[in-house]
Amino acid sequence: MPTLAEKVHKIILDTPVFDVHTHLCPPAFAELFLWGIDDLLTYHYLVAEAFRQSDVPYEKFWAMSKTEQADLIWDELFIKHSPISEACRGVLTTLSMLGLDVKKRDLPAIRKWFAKQDPDDYLNRCMELANVKTICMTNSPFDDLERPIWEKGYKGDSRFAPALRIDPFLLNWPQTSVSLKNWGYDVSADLNQKTLSEVRRFLSDWTKKIGAHYVMVSLPPDFRFPAERGPKESDCVRLIEHAVLPHCREFNIPFALMPGVKRSINPQLKLAGDGVGLSDLQPLATLCAQFPENKFTVTILSRENQFELTVLARKFRNLHVFGCWWFNNNPSIIDQLTRMRIEMLGLSFTPQHSDARVLDQLIYKWSHTREVLSWVLMEKYDDLVYSGWHPTEAEIKRDVADLFGGAFEKFCKS
Ligand code: FIX
Ligand code: ZN
């Protein structure tokens, strides 16, 4: 007879995941489809770490080919030092689970193995190894490489769930109005009634075109959403109140908010140069209270905001917390955050999303998360047993399915 701990561990390994936020896409997205060893090694988490060890000038690094950058990162982070950080360990977990022998430290041999893979078969293999059934994408009409794919009538892949990403639109109005105008929307820099209704037409068109499951934005720590209207109301606030929220209500989809990112605090690091800041959560509380007909799903970057966000979720059932985002996606932090969230929210949240940018990362991000979640859940179920409550296997399966995206899907559909 397996012990309770063994049962929990097996259920966690066997339950497929609905990955609620990634930057992945199917092979049809051509150069946006990232996979393989050089994309793994040039992940921006590793770029940031490599610059701490190497004294290569920024311009010299960025002038290198992807393979040369990957060589440098491998040399600095795996050969000259032990690959002990979470992002380095992730590369090794991925390669090992794919059946490669990492102890040989043979990068050319690893490259040869990847060169033989067929992208479509490899996608299936990664999804199987990670046990991920659905991958939410980050779809941006503002991305010049992605927009034409949808405009040419791309019909989608049922394994990939589209999500409409609107950062430039909320954070960079009126500059973004120029793009909308070029695409045939009768907008002006001034957010008058006509412009707001054209903005809604834009959101509707793209929500329908891609079949968006939600609308998403990442926000700086100083984001404000005033309870009172006033002359100081920003374009972002007006767009949220008069375009995004009514749009989400009309389509019955959540508005996903990711507060706390300070973009480009070191521009020399490019994509790796973003930082974190403490957010004021009053704007989120105002949104949840003022718009009970809207659904908000939120992950937050600052570790110091996590407790307040969890308390907020207890107060508003139109708020669904998800994931250990970015700098929080480290085992010690996942462990702490998940315990705290379970203790305050039970099973009504989504502990993790992968945020994978490179397909193969699904393997390590979900494997590492599963290990941590196993320990946490084993303890929580054990505590129930001490109280005389014996969870059945079916109950544990139901709970884990909820934690692995089931609760999120229900929230989206509610
Ligand atoms: O804004 C986001 O969706 C972030 O996840 C990214 O911008 C970030 O670069 C990332 O990859 C974090 O994991
Ligand atoms: Zn992301």
Coordinates of C-alpha atoms and ligand atoms in Angstrom, one line a residue:
M1 CA 0.0 0.0 0.0
P2 CA 1.5 3.4 -1.0
T3 CA 1.8 5.9 1.8
L4 CA -0.2 9.2 1.7
A5 CA 3.1 11.0 0.7
E6 CA 3.7 8.6 -2.2
K7 CA 0.1 9.0 -3.4
V8 CA 0.3 12.8 -3.3
H9 CA 3.7 12.7 -5.2
K10 CA 2.3 10.4 -7.9
I11 CA -0.8 12.5 -8.4
I12 CA 1.3 15.6 -8.7
L13 CA 3.5 14.0 -11.3
D14 CA 0.5 12.5 -13.2
T15 CA -1.8 15.5 -13.3
P16 CA -1.6 17.5 -16.5
V17 CA -1.1 21.2 -16.3
F18 CA -2.9 24.1 -17.9
D19 CA 0.0 26.6 -17.9
V20 CA -1.7 29.9 -17.4
H21 CA 1.0 32.3 -18.6
T22 CA 4.0 31.6 -20.9
H23 CA 5.7 33.4 -23.8
L24 CA 5.6 30.2 -26.0
C25 CA 4.0 29.7 -29.3
P26 CA 3.6 26.9 -31.9
P27 CA 6.1 26.2 -34.6
A28 CA 3.9 28.0 -37.1
F29 CA 5.1 31.3 -35.5
A30 CA 8.5 30.7 -37.2
E31 CA 11.3 32.7 -35.6
L32 CA 9.1 33.4 -32.5
F33 CA 9.1 29.7 -31.8
L34 CA 12.2 29.3 -29.5
W35 CA 13.6 25.9 -28.6
G36 CA 16.9 24.1 -28.3
I37 CA 20.2 24.5 -26.5
D38 CA 21.2 27.9 -27.8
D39 CA 17.9 29.5 -26.9
L40 CA 18.0 27.8 -23.5
L41 CA 21.5 29.2 -22.8
T42 CA 20.7 32.7 -24.0
Y43 CA 17.5 32.9 -21.8
H44 CA 17.6 36.4 -20.3
Y45 CA 17.8 35.0 -16.8
L46 CA 21.2 33.5 -17.7
V47 CA 22.3 36.5 -19.7
A48 CA 21.9 38.6 -16.5
E49 CA 23.9 36.0 -14.5
A50 CA 26.6 35.7 -17.1
F51 CA 27.3 39.5 -17.1
R52 CA 28.1 39.2 -13.4
Q53 CA 30.9 36.7 -14.1
S54 CA 32.2 37.9 -17.4
D55 CA 33.8 41.3 -18.1
V56 CA 32.8 41.2 -21.8
P57 CA 31.7 44.7 -22.9
Y58 CA 27.9 44.9 -23.4
E59 CA 28.2 46.0 -27.1
K60 CA 30.6 43.1 -27.8
F61 CA 28.2 40.5 -26.4
W62 CA 25.2 41.9 -28.3
A63 CA 27.3 41.9 -31.5
M64 CA 27.9 38.2 -31.2
S65 CA 25.8 35.5 -32.9
K66 CA 23.4 33.5 -30.7
T67 CA 25.8 30.5 -30.8
E68 CA 28.7 32.7 -29.6
Q69 CA 26.6 34.2 -26.8
A70 CA 25.6 30.7 -25.8
D71 CA 29.2 29.5 -25.8
L72 CA 30.2 32.4 -23.6
I73 CA 27.3 31.8 -21.1
W74 CA 28.1 28.1 -21.0
D75 CA 31.7 28.8 -20.3
E76 CA 31.1 31.4 -17.6
L77 CA 28.2 29.8 -15.8
F78 CA 28.7 26.0 -16.3
I79 CA 32.4 25.5 -16.8
K80 CA 34.2 28.2 -14.9
H81 CA 31.7 28.0 -12.0
S82 CA 29.3 25.3 -10.9
P83 CA 25.8 25.8 -12.4
I84 CA 24.1 26.2 -9.1
S85 CA 21.6 29.0 -9.7
E86 CA 18.0 28.0 -10.4
A87 CA 18.2 29.1 -14.1
C88 CA 21.4 27.1 -14.6
R89 CA 20.1 24.1 -12.8
G90 CA 17.0 24.3 -15.0
V91 CA 19.1 23.8 -18.1
L92 CA 20.6 20.7 -16.6
T93 CA 17.3 19.3 -15.5
T94 CA 15.9 19.8 -19.0
L95 CA 18.8 18.1 -20.7
S96 CA 18.8 15.2 -18.3
M97 CA 15.1 14.6 -18.6
L98 CA 15.6 14.6 -22.4
G99 CA 18.0 11.8 -21.9
L100 CA 21.3 13.7 -22.5
D101 CA 24.3 13.1 -20.4
V102 CA 25.2 16.4 -18.8
K103 CA 28.1 15.2 -16.8
K104 CA 30.2 15.1 -20.0
R105 CA 30.0 18.9 -20.2
D106 CA 30.0 18.5 -24.0
L107 CA 28.2 21.4 -25.5
P108 CA 29.1 20.5 -29.2
A109 CA 27.6 17.0 -28.6
I110 CA 24.4 18.6 -27.1
R111 CA 24.1 20.9 -30.1
K112 CA 24.4 17.9 -32.5
W113 CA 21.6 16.2 -30.7
F114 CA 19.3 19.2 -30.9
A115 CA 20.1 19.7 -34.6
K116 CA 18.6 16.2 -35.3
Q117 CA 15.2 17.1 -33.7
D118 CA 12.1 17.8 -35.7
P119 CA 10.3 20.8 -34.2
D120 CA 6.8 19.3 -34.3
D121 CA 7.9 16.0 -32.7
Y122 CA 10.0 17.9 -30.2
L123 CA 7.1 20.1 -29.2
N124 CA 5.1 16.9 -28.4
R125 CA 8.0 15.4 -26.5
C126 CA 8.5 18.6 -24.3
M127 CA 4.8 18.7 -23.5
E128 CA 4.8 15.1 -22.6
L129 CA 7.9 15.3 -20.4
A130 CA 6.5 18.4 -18.7
N131 CA 3.0 16.9 -18.6
V132 CA 1.5 20.2 -19.8
K133 CA -1.8 19.9 -21.7
T134 CA -2.4 23.5 -22.6
I135 CA 0.0 26.5 -22.9
C136 CA -1.3 30.0 -22.6
M137 CA 0.5 32.3 -25.0
T138 CA 1.3 36.0 -24.8
N139 CA -0.1 37.4 -28.0
S140 CA 0.7 41.0 -28.9
P141 CA -0.9 42.8 -31.9
F142 CA 1.8 45.3 -31.4
D143 CA 4.5 42.8 -32.2
D144 CA 5.6 43.3 -35.8
L145 CA 6.6 39.7 -36.2
E146 CA 3.4 38.3 -34.7
R147 CA 0.7 40.6 -36.1
P148 CA 1.1 39.4 -39.7
I149 CA 0.7 35.8 -38.6
W150 CA -2.8 36.4 -37.3
E151 CA -3.7 38.8 -40.1
K152 CA -2.9 36.1 -42.7
G153 CA -5.6 34.0 -41.0
Y154 CA -3.7 31.7 -38.7
K155 CA -6.3 29.4 -37.2
G156 CA -4.6 28.3 -34.0
D157 CA -3.4 25.1 -32.4
S158 CA -5.7 23.7 -29.6
R159 CA -2.7 23.0 -27.4
F160 CA -2.0 26.8 -27.3
A161 CA -4.5 29.1 -25.6
P162 CA -4.2 32.7 -26.9
A163 CA -4.1 35.7 -24.5
L164 CA -4.3 39.3 -25.6
R165 CA -1.3 41.4 -24.3
I166 CA -1.8 45.1 -24.3
D167 CA 1.2 46.7 -22.5
P168 CA 2.1 49.3 -25.2
F169 CA -1.5 50.3 -25.5
L170 CA -2.1 51.0 -21.8
L171 CA 1.4 52.3 -20.9
N172 CA 2.3 54.2 -24.0
W173 CA -0.7 56.1 -25.2
P174 CA -0.8 58.5 -27.2
Q175 CA 2.2 57.0 -29.1
T176 CA 0.3 53.8 -29.6
S177 CA -2.6 55.7 -31.1
V178 CA -0.5 56.2 -34.2
S179 CA -0.3 52.4 -34.8
L180 CA -4.1 52.0 -34.3
K181 CA -4.7 54.8 -36.8
N182 CA -2.4 53.0 -39.3
W183 CA -4.4 49.8 -38.8
G184 CA -7.7 51.6 -39.7
Y185 CA -9.1 52.7 -36.3
D186 CA -10.3 56.3 -36.2
V187 CA -8.5 57.3 -33.0
S188 CA -6.9 60.5 -31.9
A189 CA -4.3 61.1 -29.2
D190 CA -7.1 62.6 -27.1
L191 CA -9.2 59.9 -25.4
N192 CA -12.6 61.3 -26.4
Q193 CA -15.8 59.2 -26.8
K194 CA -15.1 58.4 -30.5
T195 CA -11.5 57.3 -29.7
L196 CA -12.6 55.1 -26.8
S197 CA -15.2 53.4 -28.9
E198 CA -12.7 52.8 -31.7
V199 CA -10.3 51.4 -29.0
R200 CA -13.1 49.0 -28.0
R201 CA -13.5 48.0 -31.6
F202 CA -9.8 47.2 -31.8
L203 CA -10.0 45.1 -28.6
S204 CA -13.0 43.3 -29.9
D205 CA -11.4 42.6 -33.3
W206 CA -8.3 41.1 -31.7
T207 CA -10.1 39.2 -29.0
K208 CA -12.2 37.5 -31.7
K209 CA -9.3 37.1 -34.2
I210 CA -7.1 35.3 -31.7
G211 CA -9.8 33.8 -29.5
A212 CA -8.3 35.4 -26.4
H213 CA -8.8 33.7 -23.0
Y214 CA -8.0 36.9 -21.2
V215 CA -6.5 40.4 -21.6
M216 CA -3.2 41.0 -19.9
V217 CA -0.9 43.8 -18.9
S218 CA 2.2 44.2 -16.8
L219 CA 2.4 47.3 -14.7
P220 CA 5.1 49.5 -13.1
P221 CA 5.1 49.6 -9.3
D222 CA 3.8 53.2 -9.4
F223 CA 0.6 52.3 -11.2
R224 CA -2.4 54.2 -9.7
F225 CA -6.1 53.7 -10.2
P226 CA -8.0 56.5 -8.6
A227 CA -11.3 55.9 -6.9
E228 CA -12.4 59.4 -7.9
R229 CA -12.4 60.8 -11.4
G230 CA -10.3 64.0 -11.8
P231 CA -8.3 66.2 -14.1
K232 CA -5.2 64.2 -13.3
E233 CA -6.7 60.9 -14.5
S234 CA -4.0 59.3 -16.7
D235 CA -4.6 57.9 -20.2
C236 CA -3.9 54.4 -18.7
V237 CA -6.7 54.8 -16.1
R238 CA -9.2 56.2 -18.7
L239 CA -8.3 53.3 -21.1
I240 CA -8.8 50.7 -18.3
E241 CA -12.1 52.2 -17.1
H242 CA -13.7 53.0 -20.4
A243 CA -12.3 50.5 -22.8
V244 CA -10.6 47.4 -21.2
L245 CA -13.0 46.8 -18.4
P246 CA -16.2 47.1 -20.4
H247 CA -14.6 45.0 -23.1
C248 CA -13.7 42.2 -20.6
R249 CA -17.3 42.3 -19.3
E250 CA -18.7 42.1 -22.8
F251 CA -16.6 39.0 -23.6
N252 CA -16.7 37.6 -20.0
I253 CA -12.9 37.3 -19.8
P254 CA -10.6 38.2 -17.0
F255 CA -8.3 41.2 -17.0
A256 CA -4.9 39.9 -16.0
L257 CA -2.7 42.3 -14.1
M258 CA 1.0 41.8 -13.4
P259 CA 2.2 44.7 -11.2
G260 CA 5.7 45.4 -9.9
V261 CA 8.0 45.4 -12.9
K262 CA 10.4 48.3 -13.4
R263 CA 11.3 48.0 -17.1
S264 CA 14.8 48.5 -18.3
I265 CA 16.6 49.7 -15.1
N266 CA 19.8 48.6 -16.9
P267 CA 19.1 49.1 -20.7
Q268 CA 22.5 47.7 -21.6
L269 CA 21.1 44.3 -20.5
K270 CA 18.2 44.6 -23.0
L271 CA 15.5 42.0 -22.1
A272 CA 17.5 41.0 -19.0
G273 CA 17.6 44.6 -17.7
D274 CA 14.2 44.8 -15.9
G275 CA 13.9 45.2 -12.1
V276 CA 11.3 45.0 -9.4
G277 CA 9.6 47.5 -7.1
L278 CA 7.1 47.4 -4.3
S279 CA 3.5 48.2 -5.5
D280 CA 0.8 50.0 -3.8
L281 CA -2.1 47.5 -3.9
Q282 CA -4.8 50.1 -3.2
P283 CA -5.4 50.5 -7.0
L284 CA -6.1 46.8 -7.2
A285 CA -8.4 46.9 -4.2
T286 CA -10.2 49.8 -5.9
L287 CA -10.6 47.9 -9.2
C288 CA -12.0 44.8 -7.5
A289 CA -14.4 46.8 -5.3
Q290 CA -15.5 49.3 -8.0
F291 CA -16.0 46.7 -10.7
P292 CA -17.5 43.6 -9.2
E293 CA -18.7 42.5 -12.6
N294 CA -15.1 42.2 -13.8
K295 CA -12.8 39.3 -13.1
F296 CA -9.1 40.1 -12.2
T297 CA -6.4 37.6 -12.2
V298 CA -3.1 38.8 -10.7
T299 CA 0.5 37.8 -10.1
I300 CA 2.8 40.3 -8.4
L301 CA 6.5 40.7 -8.8
S302 CA 7.7 42.0 -5.4
R303 CA 8.1 39.4 -2.8
E304 CA 7.1 42.0 -0.2
N305 CA 3.7 42.4 -1.8
Q306 CA 2.7 38.7 -1.7
F307 CA 1.1 38.7 1.8
E308 CA -1.0 41.8 1.0
L309 CA -2.1 40.3 -2.3
T310 CA -3.1 37.1 -0.6
V311 CA -5.2 39.0 2.0
L312 CA -6.8 41.0 -0.8
A313 CA -7.8 37.8 -2.6
R314 CA -9.6 36.7 0.6
K315 CA -11.7 39.9 0.3
F316 CA -12.6 39.8 -3.3
R317 CA -13.9 36.7 -5.1
N318 CA -13.4 38.5 -8.4
L319 CA -9.7 38.3 -7.8
H320 CA -7.8 35.2 -8.7
V321 CA -4.1 35.0 -7.7
F322 CA -1.7 33.1 -9.9
G323 CA 1.9 32.1 -10.2
C324 CA 5.3 32.8 -8.6
W325 CA 6.4 35.3 -11.2
W326 CA 10.0 35.6 -12.5
F327 CA 12.2 36.4 -9.5
N328 CA 9.8 34.5 -7.3
N329 CA 10.1 31.4 -9.4
N330 CA 12.8 29.9 -7.2
P331 CA 12.2 26.8 -5.0
S332 CA 12.6 28.5 -1.6
I333 CA 10.2 31.3 -2.6
I334 CA 7.7 28.9 -4.3
D335 CA 7.7 26.9 -1.1
Q336 CA 7.0 29.8 1.2
L337 CA 4.4 31.5 -1.1
T338 CA 2.5 28.3 -1.7
R339 CA 2.2 27.5 2.0
M340 CA 1.0 31.0 2.8
R341 CA -1.5 31.0 -0.1
I342 CA -2.9 27.6 0.8
E343 CA -3.1 28.6 4.5
M344 CA -5.2 31.7 3.5
L345 CA -6.9 30.7 0.3
G346 CA -7.3 26.9 0.5
L347 CA -7.4 25.7 -3.1
S348 CA -8.9 28.8 -4.8
F349 CA -5.7 30.1 -6.5
T350 CA -3.2 28.9 -9.1
P351 CA 0.2 28.3 -7.4
Q352 CA 2.3 28.4 -10.6
H353 CA 2.7 29.4 -14.2
S354 CA 5.9 28.7 -16.1
D355 CA 6.5 32.0 -17.9
A356 CA 8.6 29.8 -20.2
R357 CA 10.1 31.7 -23.2
V358 CA 11.9 28.7 -24.6
L359 CA 9.8 25.6 -25.2
D360 CA 12.2 23.2 -23.5
Q361 CA 12.0 25.3 -20.3
L362 CA 8.5 23.8 -19.7
I363 CA 10.4 20.6 -18.6
Y364 CA 12.4 22.1 -15.8
K365 CA 10.0 24.7 -14.7
W366 CA 7.2 22.2 -14.1
S367 CA 9.5 19.5 -12.8
H368 CA 11.0 21.9 -10.2
T369 CA 7.6 23.3 -9.2
R370 CA 6.1 19.8 -8.9
E371 CA 8.9 18.8 -6.4
V372 CA 8.2 21.8 -4.2
L373 CA 4.4 21.4 -4.4
S374 CA 4.7 17.7 -3.5
W375 CA 6.4 18.6 -0.2
V376 CA 3.9 21.3 0.6
L377 CA 0.8 19.3 -0.2
M378 CA 2.1 16.2 1.6
E379 CA 2.4 18.2 4.8
K380 CA -0.9 19.9 4.4
Y381 CA -2.7 16.5 3.9
D382 CA -0.7 15.0 6.7
D383 CA -2.0 17.8 9.0
L384 CA -5.6 16.8 8.0
V385 CA -4.9 13.2 8.9
Y386 CA -3.7 14.4 12.4
S387 CA -7.1 16.1 12.7
G388 CA -8.8 12.9 11.9
W389 CA -9.7 13.8 8.2
H390 CA -8.4 11.2 5.7
P391 CA -8.4 12.6 2.2
T392 CA -9.3 10.1 -0.5
E393 CA -7.3 9.6 -3.7
A394 CA -10.1 11.1 -5.7
E395 CA -10.2 14.1 -3.5
I396 CA -6.5 14.7 -3.8
K397 CA -6.7 14.3 -7.6
R398 CA -9.5 16.8 -7.7
D399 CA -7.5 19.3 -5.6
V400 CA -4.3 19.0 -7.6
A401 CA -6.3 19.4 -10.9
D402 CA -7.7 22.7 -9.5
L403 CA -4.2 23.9 -8.5
F404 CA -2.8 23.0 -11.9
G405 CA -5.0 25.3 -13.9
G406 CA -8.5 23.9 -13.2
A407 CA -9.4 26.6 -10.7
F408 CA -8.1 29.2 -13.2
E409 CA -10.2 27.7 -16.1
K410 CA -13.3 27.8 -13.8
F411 CA -12.6 31.4 -12.9
C412 CA -12.3 32.3 -16.6
K413 CA -15.6 30.6 -17.4
S414 CA -17.5 31.8 -14.3
Ligands
FIX1 O1 6.0 40.7 -18.6 C1 6.1 39.5 -18.6 O2 5.2 38.7 -19.1 C2 7.4 38.9 -18.0 O3 7.1 37.6 -17.6 C3 8.5 39.1 -19.0 O4 8.5 40.4 -19.4 C4 9.8 38.7 -18.4 O5 10.8 39.1 -19.3 C5 10.0 37.2 -18.1 O6 10.3 36.5 -19.0 C6 9.8 36.8 -16.8 O7 9.8 35.6 -16.5
ZN2 ZN 5.7 36.7 -18.8

